[in-house]
Short mmCIF file of C-alpha atoms in Angstrom, two decimals:
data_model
loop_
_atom_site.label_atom_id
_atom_site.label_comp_id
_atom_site.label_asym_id
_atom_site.label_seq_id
_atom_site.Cartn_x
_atom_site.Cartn_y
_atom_site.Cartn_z
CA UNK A 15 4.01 -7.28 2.29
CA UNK A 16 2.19 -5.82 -0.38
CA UNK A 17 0.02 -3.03 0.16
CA UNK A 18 -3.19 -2.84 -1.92
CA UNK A 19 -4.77 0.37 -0.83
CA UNK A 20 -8.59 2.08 -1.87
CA UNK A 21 -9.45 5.38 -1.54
CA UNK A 22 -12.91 5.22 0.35
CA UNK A 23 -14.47 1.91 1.73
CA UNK A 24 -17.99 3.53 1.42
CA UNK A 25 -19.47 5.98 -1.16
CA UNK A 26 -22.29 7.36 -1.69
CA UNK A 27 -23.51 9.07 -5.14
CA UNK A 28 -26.34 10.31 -6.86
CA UNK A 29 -27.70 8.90 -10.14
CA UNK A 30 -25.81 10.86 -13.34
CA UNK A 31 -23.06 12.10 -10.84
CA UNK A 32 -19.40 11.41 -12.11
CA UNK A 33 -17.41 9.12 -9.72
CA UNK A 34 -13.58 8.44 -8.98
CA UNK A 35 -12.42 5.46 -7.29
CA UNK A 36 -8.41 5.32 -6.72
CA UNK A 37 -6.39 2.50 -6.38
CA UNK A 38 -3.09 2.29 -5.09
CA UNK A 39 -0.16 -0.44 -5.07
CA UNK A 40 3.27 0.03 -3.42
CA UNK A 41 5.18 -3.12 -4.84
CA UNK A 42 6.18 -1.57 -8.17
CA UNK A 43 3.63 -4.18 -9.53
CA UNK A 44 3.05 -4.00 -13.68
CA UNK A 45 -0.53 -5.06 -13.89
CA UNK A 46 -3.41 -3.75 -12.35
CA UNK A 47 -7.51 -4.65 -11.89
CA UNK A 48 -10.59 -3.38 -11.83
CA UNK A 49 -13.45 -5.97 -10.22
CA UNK A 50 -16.93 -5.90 -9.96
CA UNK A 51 -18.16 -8.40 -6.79
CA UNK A 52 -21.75 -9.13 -7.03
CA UNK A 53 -23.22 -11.69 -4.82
CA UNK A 54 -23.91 -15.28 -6.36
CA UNK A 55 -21.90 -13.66 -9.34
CA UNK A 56 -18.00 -13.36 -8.14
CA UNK A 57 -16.04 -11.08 -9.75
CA UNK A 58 -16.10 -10.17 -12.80
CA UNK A 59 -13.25 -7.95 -14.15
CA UNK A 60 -14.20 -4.28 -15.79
CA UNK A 61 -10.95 -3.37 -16.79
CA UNK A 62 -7.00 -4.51 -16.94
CA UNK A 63 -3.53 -2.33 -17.18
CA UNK A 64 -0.48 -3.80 -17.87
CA UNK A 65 1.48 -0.85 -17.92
CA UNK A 66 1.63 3.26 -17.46
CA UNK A 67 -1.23 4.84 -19.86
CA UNK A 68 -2.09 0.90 -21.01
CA UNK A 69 -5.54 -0.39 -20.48
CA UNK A 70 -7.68 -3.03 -22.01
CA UNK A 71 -11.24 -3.77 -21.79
CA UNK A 72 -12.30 -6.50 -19.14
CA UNK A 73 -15.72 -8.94 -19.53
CA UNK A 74 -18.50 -5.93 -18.06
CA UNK A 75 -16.16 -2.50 -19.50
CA UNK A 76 -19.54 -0.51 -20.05
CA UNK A 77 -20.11 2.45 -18.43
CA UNK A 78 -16.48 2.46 -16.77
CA UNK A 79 -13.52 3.93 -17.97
CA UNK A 80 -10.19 3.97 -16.48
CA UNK A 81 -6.95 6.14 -15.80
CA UNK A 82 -3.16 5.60 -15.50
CA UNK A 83 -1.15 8.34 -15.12
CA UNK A 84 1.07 6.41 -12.96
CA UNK A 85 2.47 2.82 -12.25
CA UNK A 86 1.57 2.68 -9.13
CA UNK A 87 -2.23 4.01 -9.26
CA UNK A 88 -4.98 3.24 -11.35
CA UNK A 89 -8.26 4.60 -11.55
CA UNK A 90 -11.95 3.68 -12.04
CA UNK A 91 -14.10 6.39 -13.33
CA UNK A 92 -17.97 6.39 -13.59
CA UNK A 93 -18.55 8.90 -16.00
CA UNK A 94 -22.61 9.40 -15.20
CA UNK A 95 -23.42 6.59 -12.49
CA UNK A 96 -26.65 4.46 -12.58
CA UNK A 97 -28.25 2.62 -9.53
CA UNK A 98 -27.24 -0.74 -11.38
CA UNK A 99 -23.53 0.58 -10.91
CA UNK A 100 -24.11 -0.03 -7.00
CA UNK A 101 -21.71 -2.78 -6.13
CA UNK A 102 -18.32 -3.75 -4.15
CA UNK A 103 -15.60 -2.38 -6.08
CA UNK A 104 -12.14 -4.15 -5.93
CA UNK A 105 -8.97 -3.55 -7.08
CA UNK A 106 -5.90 -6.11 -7.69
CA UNK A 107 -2.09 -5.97 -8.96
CA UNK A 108 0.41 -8.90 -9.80
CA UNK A 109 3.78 -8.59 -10.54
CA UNK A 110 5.06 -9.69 -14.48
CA UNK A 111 8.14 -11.31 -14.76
CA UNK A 112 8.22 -11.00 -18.78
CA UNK A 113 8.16 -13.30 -21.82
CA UNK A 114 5.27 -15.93 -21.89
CA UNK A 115 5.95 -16.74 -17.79
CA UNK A 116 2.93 -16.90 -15.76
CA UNK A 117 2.06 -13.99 -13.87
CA UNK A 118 2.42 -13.53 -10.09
CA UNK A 119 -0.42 -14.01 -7.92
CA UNK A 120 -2.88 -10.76 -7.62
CA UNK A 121 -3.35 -9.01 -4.26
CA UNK A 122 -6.46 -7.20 -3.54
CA UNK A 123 -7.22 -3.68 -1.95
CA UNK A 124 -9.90 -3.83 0.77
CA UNK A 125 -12.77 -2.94 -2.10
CA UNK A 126 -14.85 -0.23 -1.95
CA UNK A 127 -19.10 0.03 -1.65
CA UNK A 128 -20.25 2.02 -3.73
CA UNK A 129 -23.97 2.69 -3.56
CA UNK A 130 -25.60 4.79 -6.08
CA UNK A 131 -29.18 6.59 -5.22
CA UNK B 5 -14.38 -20.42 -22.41
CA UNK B 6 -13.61 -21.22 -18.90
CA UNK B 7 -16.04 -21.47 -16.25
CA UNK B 8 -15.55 -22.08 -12.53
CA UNK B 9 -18.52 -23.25 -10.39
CA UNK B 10 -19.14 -23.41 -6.55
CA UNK B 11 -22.69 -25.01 -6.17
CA UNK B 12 -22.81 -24.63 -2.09
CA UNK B 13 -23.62 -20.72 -1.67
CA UNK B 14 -23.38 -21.18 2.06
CA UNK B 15 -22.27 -23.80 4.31
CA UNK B 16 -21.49 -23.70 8.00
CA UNK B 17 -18.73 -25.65 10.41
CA UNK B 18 -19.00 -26.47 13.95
CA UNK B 19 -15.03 -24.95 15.49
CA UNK B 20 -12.39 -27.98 15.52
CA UNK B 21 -14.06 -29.99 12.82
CA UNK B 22 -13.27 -30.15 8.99
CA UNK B 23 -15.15 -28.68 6.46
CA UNK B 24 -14.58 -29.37 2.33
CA UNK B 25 -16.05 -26.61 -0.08
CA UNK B 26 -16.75 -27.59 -3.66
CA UNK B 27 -15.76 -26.05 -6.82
CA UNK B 28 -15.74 -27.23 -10.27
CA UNK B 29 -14.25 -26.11 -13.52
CA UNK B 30 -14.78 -26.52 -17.46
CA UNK B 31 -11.54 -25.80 -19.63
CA UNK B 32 -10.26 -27.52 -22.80
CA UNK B 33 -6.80 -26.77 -22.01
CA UNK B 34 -4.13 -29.09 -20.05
CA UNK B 35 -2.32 -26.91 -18.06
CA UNK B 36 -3.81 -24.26 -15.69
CA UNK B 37 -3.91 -22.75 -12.14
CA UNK B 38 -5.99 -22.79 -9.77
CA UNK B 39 -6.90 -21.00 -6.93
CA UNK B 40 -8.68 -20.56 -3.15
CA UNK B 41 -9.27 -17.20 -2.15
CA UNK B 42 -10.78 -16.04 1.21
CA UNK B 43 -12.23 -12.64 1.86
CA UNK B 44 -13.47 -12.11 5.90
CA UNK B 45 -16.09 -9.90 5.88
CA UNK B 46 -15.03 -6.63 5.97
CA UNK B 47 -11.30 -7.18 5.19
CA UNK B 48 -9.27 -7.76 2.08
CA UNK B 49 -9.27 -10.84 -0.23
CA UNK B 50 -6.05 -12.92 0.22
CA UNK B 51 -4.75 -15.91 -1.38
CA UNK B 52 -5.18 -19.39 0.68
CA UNK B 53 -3.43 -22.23 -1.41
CA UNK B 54 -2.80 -22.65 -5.23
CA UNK B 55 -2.65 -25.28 -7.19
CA UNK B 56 -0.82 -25.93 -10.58
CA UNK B 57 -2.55 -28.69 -12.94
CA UNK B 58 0.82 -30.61 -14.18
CA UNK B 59 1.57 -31.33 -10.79
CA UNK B 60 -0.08 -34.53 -9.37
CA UNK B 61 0.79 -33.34 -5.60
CA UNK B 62 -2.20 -31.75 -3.84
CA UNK B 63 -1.65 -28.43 -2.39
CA UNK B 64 -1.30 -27.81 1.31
CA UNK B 65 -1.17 -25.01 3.31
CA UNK B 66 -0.89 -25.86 7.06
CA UNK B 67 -4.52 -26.07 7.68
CA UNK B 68 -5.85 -25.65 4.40
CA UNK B 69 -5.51 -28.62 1.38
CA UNK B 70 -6.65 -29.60 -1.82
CA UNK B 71 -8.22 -32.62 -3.86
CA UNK B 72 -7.26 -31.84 -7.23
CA UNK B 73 -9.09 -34.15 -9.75
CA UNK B 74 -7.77 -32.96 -13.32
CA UNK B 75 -9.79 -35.68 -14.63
CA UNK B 76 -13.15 -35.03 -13.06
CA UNK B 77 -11.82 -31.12 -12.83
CA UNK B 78 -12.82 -30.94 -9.34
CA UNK B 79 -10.82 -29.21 -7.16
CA UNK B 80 -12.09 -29.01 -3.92
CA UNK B 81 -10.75 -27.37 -0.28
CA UNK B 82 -10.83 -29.10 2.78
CA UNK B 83 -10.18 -26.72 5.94
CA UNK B 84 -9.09 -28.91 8.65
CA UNK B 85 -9.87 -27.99 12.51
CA UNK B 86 -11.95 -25.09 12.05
CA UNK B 87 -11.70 -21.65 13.87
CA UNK B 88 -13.51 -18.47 14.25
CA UNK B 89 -11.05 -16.56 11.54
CA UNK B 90 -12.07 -19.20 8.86
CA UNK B 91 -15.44 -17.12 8.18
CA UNK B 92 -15.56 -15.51 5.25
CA UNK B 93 -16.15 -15.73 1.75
CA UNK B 94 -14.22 -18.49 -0.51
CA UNK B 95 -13.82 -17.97 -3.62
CA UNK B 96 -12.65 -20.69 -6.18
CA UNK B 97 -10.29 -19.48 -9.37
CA UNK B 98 -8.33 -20.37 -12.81
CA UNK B 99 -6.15 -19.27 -14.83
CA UNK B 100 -4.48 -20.38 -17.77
CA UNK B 101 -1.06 -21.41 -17.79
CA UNK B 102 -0.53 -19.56 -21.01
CA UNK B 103 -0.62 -16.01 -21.67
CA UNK B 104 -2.99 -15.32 -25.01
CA UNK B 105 -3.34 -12.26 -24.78
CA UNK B 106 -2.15 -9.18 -23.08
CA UNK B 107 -3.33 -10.37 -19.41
CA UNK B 108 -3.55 -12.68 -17.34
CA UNK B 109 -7.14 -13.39 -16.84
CA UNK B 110 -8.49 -14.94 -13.84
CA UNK B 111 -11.89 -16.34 -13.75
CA UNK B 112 -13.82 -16.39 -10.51
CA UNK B 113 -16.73 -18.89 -9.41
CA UNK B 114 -19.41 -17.29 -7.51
CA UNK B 115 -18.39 -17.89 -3.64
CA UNK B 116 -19.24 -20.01 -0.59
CA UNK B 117 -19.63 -18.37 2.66
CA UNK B 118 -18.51 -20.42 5.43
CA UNK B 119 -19.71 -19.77 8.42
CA UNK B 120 -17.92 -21.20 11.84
CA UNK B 121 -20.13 -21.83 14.55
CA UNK B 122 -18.11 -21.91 18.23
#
């Protein structure tokens, strides 16, 4: 099975403080997510990696940046948080088989709450 | 651009019935995928059925089916004898069939939480 794993399932920061959420995958998978899940709004993706030290800009990239070092883990990084930052915080990876096939279905960690005071 | 839309926010099942959430979907192209995801509360999202557009066949998944109406882009899930594990959070998805640019990007409709009364 594949094993989507997040550092902390609660977190709790202070406004302007600098926050790290890790993400973890252990099937070897290419691409990796960053979602936002807001209710009545779904998810909504910050950022995208499709490979080691690759990242591209999702729909809501502002105020987020991101880090990977290595294939397996990506990071989310709040470089000054802001109360409107306080959300559920998931993270997804899919296999890519190459060329112009269709990727592989994306498996979620267990998200992380992240409420900022 | 693609939208996906789920206009029941909540809905509720009595245990050993059938319940059918709605979603709906805008897209110019012709051939997609589409998605049911459930997330319990408190656990991780998982996958529930998929559904690809150039196949006519709905989608089943032991309890869980489809109605997939390409024309009327309706593609709705029907969860057949309820139980107490079906709570949670559905989400409805798509995702283009083609890859335009460097990802894959999967566009999620706002939820329905189903709730299963015993």
């Amino acid at each position: 099975d594949v094993k989507v794993t997040q550092s902390s399932r609660y977190l709790v920061k202070r406004t302007g403080e600098k926050v790290f959420l890790e993400c973890v995958q252990d099937m070897d998978h290419e691409n990796m997510f960053w979602y936002r899940q807001d209710p009545g709004l779904g998810l909504r993706l910050i950022y995208f990696s499709y490979d080691v030290k690759m990242k591209e800009k999702g729909d809501i990239p502002e105020g987020y940046s991101v880090s990977r070092e290595k294939k397996e883990r990506f990071s989310l990084i709040l470089e000054s948080a802001s109360t409107n930052q306080t959300s559920m915080y998931l993270c997804a990876s899919s296999a890519y088989p190459g060329g112009w096939a269709v990727t592989d279905t994306q498996y979620f960690g267990p998200g992380t709450r992240l409420t900022v005071l | 651009a693609q939208t996906v839309t789920q206009s029941q926010p909540e809905m509720s099942v009595q245990e050993a019935e059938t319940v059918t959430l709605s979603c709906t979907y805008d897209t110019s192209e012709s051939d997609y995928y589409l998605f049911w995801y459930k997330q319990p509360p408190s656990r991780q999202m998982i996958l529930v059925i998929r559904q690809e557009a150039y196949k006519q066949q709905n989608a089943t998944e032991n309890r869980f089916s489809v109605n997939f109406q390409k024309a009327a882009k309706s593609f709705s899930l029907k969860i057949s004898d309820s139980q107490l594990g079906d709570a949670a959070m559905y989400f409805c998805a798509y995702r283009s069939a083609f890859m335009k640019t460097s990802y894959d990007k999967v566009i999620f409709g706002p939820g329905t939480s189903l709730s299963v009364i015993p």
